[in-house]
XYZ file of N, CA and C in Angstrom:
486
model
N 104.330 -98.066 -63.893
C 103.984 -98.821 -63.032
C 105.050 -99.355 -62.024
N 105.023 -98.738 -60.948
C 106.961 -98.917 -60.171
C 106.905 -100.411 -59.447
N 107.637 -101.076 -59.024
C 107.958 -102.569 -59.049
C 107.746 -102.694 -57.697
N 108.023 -101.395 -57.021
C 108.436 -101.869 -54.915
C 107.786 -100.356 -54.963
N 106.801 -100.721 -54.005
C 106.574 -99.580 -52.789
C 107.454 -98.657 -52.962
N 109.121 -99.027 -52.154
C 110.192 -98.046 -52.234
C 110.679 -97.384 -53.376
N 110.335 -97.627 -54.978
C 109.974 -97.157 -55.724
C 108.956 -96.421 -56.417
N 107.814 -96.546 -55.566
C 106.861 -95.504 -55.672
C 106.694 -94.042 -54.564
N 107.409 -94.753 -53.158
C 107.712 -93.670 -53.124
C 108.742 -93.210 -53.330
N 109.833 -93.547 -54.255
C 110.680 -92.412 -54.462
C 110.202 -91.430 -55.275
N 109.477 -92.409 -56.272
C 109.172 -91.000 -56.825
C 108.063 -89.751 -57.058
N 107.331 -90.651 -55.728
C 106.460 -89.086 -55.253
C 107.475 -88.607 -54.338
N 108.502 -88.428 -53.788
C 108.976 -87.774 -53.286
C 109.937 -86.723 -54.146
N 110.329 -87.446 -55.640
C 111.358 -86.970 -56.456
C 109.658 -86.143 -57.252
N 108.980 -85.857 -57.501
C 107.687 -85.086 -58.062
C 107.974 -83.551 -57.152
N 108.620 -83.259 -55.797
C 108.911 -82.704 -54.800
C 109.770 -82.077 -55.534
N 111.114 -82.032 -56.139
C 112.247 -81.694 -56.679
C 112.001 -81.610 -58.149
N 113.352 -82.883 -58.849
C 113.362 -82.433 -60.700
C 112.606 -83.900 -60.440
N 112.082 -83.840 -61.239
C 111.120 -81.861 -62.190
C 109.928 -82.413 -60.590
N 109.610 -80.791 -60.734
C 108.942 -80.149 -59.097
C 107.651 -80.247 -59.356
N 106.746 -80.434 -59.112
C 105.197 -79.646 -59.281
C 104.443 -79.950 -57.796
N 103.944 -79.166 -57.637
C 103.168 -79.389 -56.693
C 101.767 -79.076 -56.746
N 101.494 -80.492 -56.346
C 99.641 -80.839 -56.462
C 98.848 -80.975 -56.446
N 98.016 -79.818 -56.761
C 96.630 -79.137 -56.235
C 95.426 -78.889 -56.933
N 96.090 -79.603 -58.041
C 94.762 -80.105 -58.087
C 94.839 -81.782 -58.444
N 93.886 -82.706 -58.296
C 94.096 -83.999 -58.360
C 94.065 -84.432 -59.612
N 95.428 -85.556 -59.905
C 95.856 -85.868 -60.501
C 95.211 -86.399 -62.129
N 95.010 -86.105 -63.115
C 94.269 -86.898 -64.388
C 95.596 -87.294 -65.043
N 94.483 -89.320 -65.237
C 95.730 -89.532 -66.119
C 95.432 -89.406 -67.752
N 96.256 -88.979 -68.619
C 96.726 -88.480 -69.954
C 97.378 -89.815 -70.855
N 96.726 -89.580 -71.613
C 97.808 -90.840 -72.333
C 98.017 -90.173 -73.643
N 99.394 -89.820 -74.225
C 99.534 -88.807 -75.373
C 100.171 -89.667 -75.613
N 100.217 -89.867 -77.494
C 101.294 -90.660 -78.560
C 102.751 -89.460 -78.726
N 103.606 -90.010 -79.491
C 104.528 -89.102 -80.364
C 105.801 -90.329 -80.710
N 106.506 -89.897 -82.016
C 107.468 -90.564 -82.902
C 108.863 -89.649 -82.491
N 109.671 -89.811 -83.124
C 110.440 -89.922 -83.503
C 110.996 -88.826 -85.498
N 111.834 -88.350 -85.222
C 111.729 -87.703 -86.790
C 111.519 -88.404 -87.680
N 111.938 -89.284 -87.719
C 112.061 -90.844 -88.897
C 110.759 -91.489 -88.345
N 110.435 -91.548 -87.678
C 108.974 -92.413 -87.459
C 109.444 -93.758 -87.008
N 110.782 -94.344 -86.635
C 110.718 -95.674 -86.646
C 110.401 -95.793 -85.250
N 110.373 -95.401 -84.383
C 110.022 -95.201 -82.796
C 109.314 -94.166 -82.300
N 108.315 -95.605 -82.050
C 106.795 -94.681 -81.335
C 107.402 -94.346 -80.154
N 106.312 -94.165 -78.674
C 106.298 -93.585 -77.585
C 104.519 -93.555 -77.362
N 103.890 -94.240 -76.096
C 102.799 -93.801 -75.499
C 102.988 -93.572 -73.968
N 103.095 -92.271 -73.933
C 103.028 -91.787 -72.618
C 101.940 -91.503 -71.789
N 101.715 -92.087 -70.160
C 100.703 -91.217 -69.674
C 101.670 -90.438 -68.518
N 100.399 -89.535 -68.484
C 101.025 -88.241 -67.224
C 99.974 -87.940 -66.223
N 99.938 -87.124 -65.529
C 99.184 -87.413 -64.672
C 98.360 -85.988 -63.984
N 99.662 -85.130 -64.591
C 99.667 -83.215 -65.533
C 100.101 -83.068 -66.681
N 98.784 -81.870 -66.949
C 99.920 -81.060 -68.193
C 101.159 -80.515 -68.057
N 101.524 -80.804 -66.814
C 102.940 -79.749 -65.386
C 104.006 -79.827 -67.003
N 104.411 -78.662 -67.445
C 105.900 -78.817 -68.252
C 106.813 -78.230 -67.295
N 108.435 -78.805 -67.393
C 109.756 -78.430 -66.716
C 110.356 -77.598 -67.680
N 111.777 -77.139 -67.133
C 112.889 -76.556 -68.626
C 113.728 -77.224 -66.588
N 114.625 -77.819 -67.703
C 115.498 -77.740 -67.322
C 117.246 -77.192 -67.663
N 117.897 -76.162 -66.726
C 118.876 -75.645 -68.014
C 119.953 -76.114 -67.532
N 120.604 -77.605 -66.672
C 121.859 -77.613 -65.819
C 122.722 -77.922 -68.078
N 123.988 -77.962 -67.728
C 124.957 -77.849 -69.130
C 124.841 -78.925 -69.879
N 123.976 -80.434 -68.838
C 124.348 -81.502 -69.851
C 123.211 -81.595 -70.711
N 121.980 -81.204 -70.384
C 120.445 -80.652 -70.516
C 121.222 -79.834 -71.805
N 121.530 -79.164 -71.469
C 121.625 -77.461 -73.003
C 122.473 -78.623 -73.795
N 123.445 -79.814 -73.296
C 124.788 -80.219 -74.457
C 123.781 -80.728 -76.143
N 122.807 -81.247 -75.575
C 121.974 -82.806 -75.877
C 120.816 -82.109 -75.698
N 120.189 -80.456 -75.796
C 119.805 -80.798 -76.808
C 119.395 -79.244 -77.114
N 120.773 -78.617 -77.202
C 120.746 -76.409 -77.903
C 120.185 -75.793 -77.015
N 119.894 -76.635 -75.943
C 119.394 -75.151 -75.491
C 118.564 -75.854 -74.165
N 117.284 -75.345 -73.545
C 116.804 -75.653 -72.110
C 116.122 -77.160 -72.772
N 115.864 -78.057 -71.487
C 115.035 -79.731 -71.481
C 114.247 -79.661 -70.930
N 112.983 -79.642 -72.367
C 111.191 -78.759 -71.811
C 110.571 -80.124 -71.749
N 110.101 -80.827 -70.492
C 109.516 -81.873 -70.673
C 108.576 -82.428 -70.056
N 107.350 -83.426 -70.206
C 106.665 -83.733 -69.554
C 107.166 -84.971 -68.960
N 106.242 -85.019 -67.474
C 106.653 -86.224 -66.376
C 105.892 -87.133 -66.698
N 106.374 -88.612 -66.762
C 105.389 -89.657 -67.234
C 105.434 -90.525 -66.044
N 103.929 -91.035 -65.657
C 103.978 -91.822 -64.776
C 104.338 -92.632 -63.872
N 103.643 -93.390 -66.151
C 104.927 -94.557 -65.902
C 105.706 -94.786 -66.888
N 107.196 -95.553 -66.720
C 108.335 -95.915 -68.166
C 106.861 -95.743 -69.689
N 107.369 -94.917 -70.616
C 106.787 -94.812 -71.900
C 106.940 -96.137 -72.495
N 105.753 -96.651 -73.006
C 105.719 -97.252 -74.727
C 105.990 -97.790 -75.537
N 107.251 -98.560 -75.904
C 108.113 -97.870 -77.025
C 107.670 -99.409 -77.787
N 107.265 -98.526 -79.078
C 107.218 -99.536 -80.489
C 107.950 -99.098 -80.843
N 108.432 -100.655 -82.322
C 109.057 -99.900 -83.550
C 111.202 -100.495 -82.988
N 111.715 -99.393 -84.076
C 112.980 -99.717 -83.682
C 113.782 -99.110 -81.675
N 113.830 -99.951 -81.518
C 114.372 -99.753 -79.630
C 115.342 -98.239 -79.471
N 114.897 -97.775 -78.687
C 116.590 -96.332 -78.076
C 117.640 -97.192 -78.631
N 118.860 -95.848 -78.852
C 120.173 -96.476 -78.265
C 119.862 -95.794 -76.346
N 120.870 -95.711 -76.472
C 120.867 -95.402 -74.422
C 121.702 -95.073 -74.225
N 121.990 -93.821 -73.709
C 123.886 -93.576 -73.292
C 123.649 -92.797 -71.246
N 123.985 -93.822 -70.654
C 124.403 -93.803 -69.491
C 124.901 -92.265 -69.217
N 124.094 -91.383 -69.362
C 125.039 -89.514 -69.218
C 125.766 -89.435 -67.639
N 125.410 -90.637 -66.792
C 125.573 -90.364 -65.313
C 125.456 -91.480 -64.302
N 126.002 -91.379 -63.157
C 125.484 -92.682 -62.418
C 124.081 -92.860 -62.515
N 123.592 -91.416 -62.335
C 122.206 -91.398 -61.853
C 121.055 -91.695 -63.422
N 121.660 -91.054 -64.365
C 120.390 -91.320 -65.427
C 120.912 -92.006 -66.219
N 119.946 -91.461 -67.650
C 119.995 -92.179 -68.552
C 119.088 -91.417 -69.860
N 120.536 -91.139 -70.946
C 119.205 -90.636 -71.811
C 119.174 -91.619 -73.117
N 117.947 -91.178 -73.933
C 117.942 -92.485 -74.279
C 117.020 -90.977 -76.051
N 117.521 -91.944 -77.398
C 117.778 -91.136 -78.729
C 117.396 -92.445 -79.425
N 116.565 -91.681 -80.469
C 116.406 -92.882 -81.497
C 117.610 -92.775 -82.526
N 118.368 -94.207 -82.643
C 119.770 -94.580 -83.299
C 119.670 -94.195 -84.961
N 118.149 -94.178 -85.843
C 118.288 -93.548 -86.730
C 118.804 -92.185 -87.110
N 117.133 -91.926 -86.031
C 117.934 -89.977 -86.341
C 118.194 -89.344 -85.838
N 118.371 -89.356 -84.066
C 118.476 -89.155 -83.380
C 117.600 -88.198 -82.611
N 116.377 -88.506 -82.287
C 114.901 -87.146 -81.558
C 116.170 -88.248 -80.451
N 115.599 -87.099 -79.611
C 116.020 -86.718 -78.075
C 114.448 -88.136 -77.979
N 114.726 -89.010 -76.724
C 113.005 -89.813 -76.364
C 112.926 -89.233 -75.054
N 113.794 -89.468 -74.241
C 113.970 -89.480 -72.929
C 114.475 -89.297 -72.393
N 115.108 -89.123 -71.497
C 115.943 -88.793 -70.042
C 115.145 -89.487 -68.504
N 116.192 -90.405 -68.662
C 115.476 -91.114 -67.191
C 116.375 -91.554 -66.139
N 115.700 -91.788 -65.176
C 116.697 -92.090 -63.414
C 116.622 -93.629 -63.261
N 117.560 -93.847 -62.960
C 118.141 -94.993 -63.162
C 117.135 -95.536 -61.220
N 117.583 -94.516 -60.609
C 116.548 -95.023 -59.391
C 115.650 -95.354 -59.448
N 114.956 -95.035 -59.816
C 113.604 -95.444 -59.388
C 112.622 -95.517 -61.246
N 113.433 -95.475 -62.431
C 112.771 -95.821 -63.581
C 112.230 -94.623 -63.733
N 112.397 -93.315 -63.172
C 111.370 -92.144 -63.588
C 111.778 -91.638 -65.015
N 110.849 -91.443 -65.938
C 110.989 -91.129 -67.547
C 110.448 -89.891 -67.415
N 110.901 -88.619 -67.955
C 110.899 -87.150 -68.465
C 111.253 -87.391 -70.143
N 110.022 -87.014 -70.462
C 110.129 -87.012 -72.045
C 109.698 -85.430 -72.935
N 110.319 -85.330 -73.786
C 110.862 -83.936 -74.161
C 109.347 -83.380 -74.739
N 108.492 -82.354 -74.497
C 107.176 -82.440 -75.009
C 107.136 -82.110 -76.209
N 107.883 -81.578 -77.028
C 107.861 -81.066 -77.982
C 108.153 -82.991 -79.146
N 107.929 -83.700 -78.482
C 108.064 -85.083 -79.050
C 107.261 -85.231 -79.545
N 105.254 -85.036 -78.475
C 103.948 -85.704 -78.406
C 102.923 -84.580 -79.184
N 102.487 -85.500 -79.695
C 101.527 -85.039 -80.849
C 100.052 -84.562 -80.412
N 99.499 -83.445 -81.065
C 98.175 -82.837 -80.621
C 99.072 -80.993 -79.906
N 97.422 -80.607 -79.821
C 98.258 -79.100 -79.347
C 97.872 -79.508 -77.721
N 97.719 -79.763 -76.610
C 97.658 -79.943 -75.702
C 98.162 -78.767 -74.764
N 96.686 -78.260 -74.216
C 97.351 -76.828 -73.403
C 98.147 -77.514 -72.024
N 99.427 -77.518 -72.479
C 100.632 -77.511 -71.792
C 101.061 -76.797 -70.284
N 100.751 -76.678 -69.110
C 101.218 -76.048 -67.837
C 102.770 -75.738 -67.493
N 103.592 -74.521 -68.262
C 104.751 -74.615 -68.326
C 105.369 -73.659 -66.442
N 105.432 -74.964 -65.722
C 105.690 -74.125 -64.593
C 106.709 -74.128 -63.396
N 107.740 -74.820 -64.088
C 108.783 -75.397 -63.466
C 110.537 -75.039 -64.166
N 111.130 -74.308 -63.757
C 112.862 -74.446 -63.796
C 113.751 -75.008 -63.301
N 114.694 -75.660 -63.776
C 115.755 -76.162 -61.949
C 117.263 -76.107 -63.362
N 117.571 -75.964 -62.294
C 119.353 -75.282 -62.408
C 119.530 -73.977 -62.749
N 118.326 -73.279 -62.523
C 119.085 -72.102 -63.069
C 119.842 -71.569 -63.113
N 120.794 -71.542 -61.925
C 122.021 -70.706 -61.452
C 122.924 -71.494 -63.282
N 122.269 -72.149 -63.347
C 123.501 -72.177 -64.845
C 122.883 -72.102 -66.521
N 121.802 -70.866 -66.077
C 120.742 -70.601 -67.363
C 121.750 -69.349 -68.151
N 122.219 -69.572 -68.770
C 123.130 -69.519 -69.370
C 122.207 -67.435 -69.514
N 122.747 -66.170 -69.635
C 122.094 -65.129 -69.995
C 121.489 -64.927 -71.248
N 122.213 -65.485 -72.472
C 120.914 -65.174 -73.953
C 119.160 -66.094 -73.865
N 118.828 -66.471 -73.005
C 117.843 -66.677 -73.242
C 116.771 -67.062 -72.534
N 115.335 -65.851 -72.109
C 114.767 -66.537 -70.924
C 113.164 -66.892 -70.988
N 112.787 -67.143 -70.118
C 111.129 -67.149 -70.244
C 110.068 -66.516 -70.497
N 109.612 -65.861 -70.763
C 108.265 -64.527 -70.254
C 107.844 -64.652 -69.471
N 107.590 -66.467 -69.019
C 105.379 -66.450 -68.147
C 106.900 -66.850 -66.658
N 106.257 -66.262 -65.233
C 106.549 -66.939 -64.149
C 107.022 -68.482 -64.057
N 107.795 -69.016 -63.653
C 107.259 -69.808 -62.923
C 108.223 -70.328 -61.491
N 107.935 -71.363 -61.143
C 108.712 -71.768 -59.801
C 110.556 -71.967 -60.327
N 111.525 -71.313 -59.096
C 113.064 -71.939 -60.114
C 113.434 -72.107 -59.175
N 113.963 -73.511 -59.055
C 115.108 -73.954 -58.214
C 116.355 -74.006 -59.123
N 118.085 -73.626 -57.539
C 118.574 -74.430 -58.057
C 119.356 -75.147 -58.542
N 120.747 -76.130 -59.060
C 120.483 -77.689 -58.758
C 121.058 -77.954 -57.427
N 121.467 -77.204 -56.291
C 121.152 -78.380 -54.941
C 119.722 -77.581 -54.434
N 119.327 -77.605 -54.541
C 117.997 -77.343 -54.121
C 117.249 -78.305 -54.708
N 118.087 -79.135 -55.983
C 117.173 -80.107 -56.025
C 117.580 -81.037 -55.573
N 118.554 -81.402 -55.365
C 119.575 -82.381 -54.959
C 119.507 -82.148 -53.048
N 118.840 -80.982 -52.542
C 118.176 -81.455 -51.280
C 117.125 -82.118 -51.389
N 116.130 -81.541 -51.894
C 114.767 -82.067 -51.772
C 114.503 -83.222 -52.284
N 115.458 -83.943 -52.885
C 116.232 -85.208 -53.363
C 116.759 -86.590 -52.437
N 117.008 -85.980 -51.746
C 117.918 -87.105 -50.213
C 117.005 -86.889 -49.208
């Protein structure tokens, strides 16, 4: 949950950019669980939909070795066990990972405490809907996705967030 109405408003506007989702259906709360590779860190996340987005920015690709595929948490994840190691990757964001095995745990925007969690971290076979790609101008030519998605440039993401 957000600590203030300003944070909630920012989060709501943030859903209109990165990660962007058009809420065509009423939100549904879905609780998912996941662990890092070594099992020392456990997460419980709440999402309001089954959408997945991909970020192609150079920082996400360097962090993951490819595009970052995430679900968007409707509130900060509950973390149990080993506390994550957190890296301030920019003035705006942090990236967290397990300090023992290195598993990527979340991307967090500092301004509103928004969290995006790598979808592969979550247990189960949820029917996810991959529908958005951002920073498409930074996507290398050597990979592409087969399904059609909405695509935004980094500038479009920042413009929608300002």
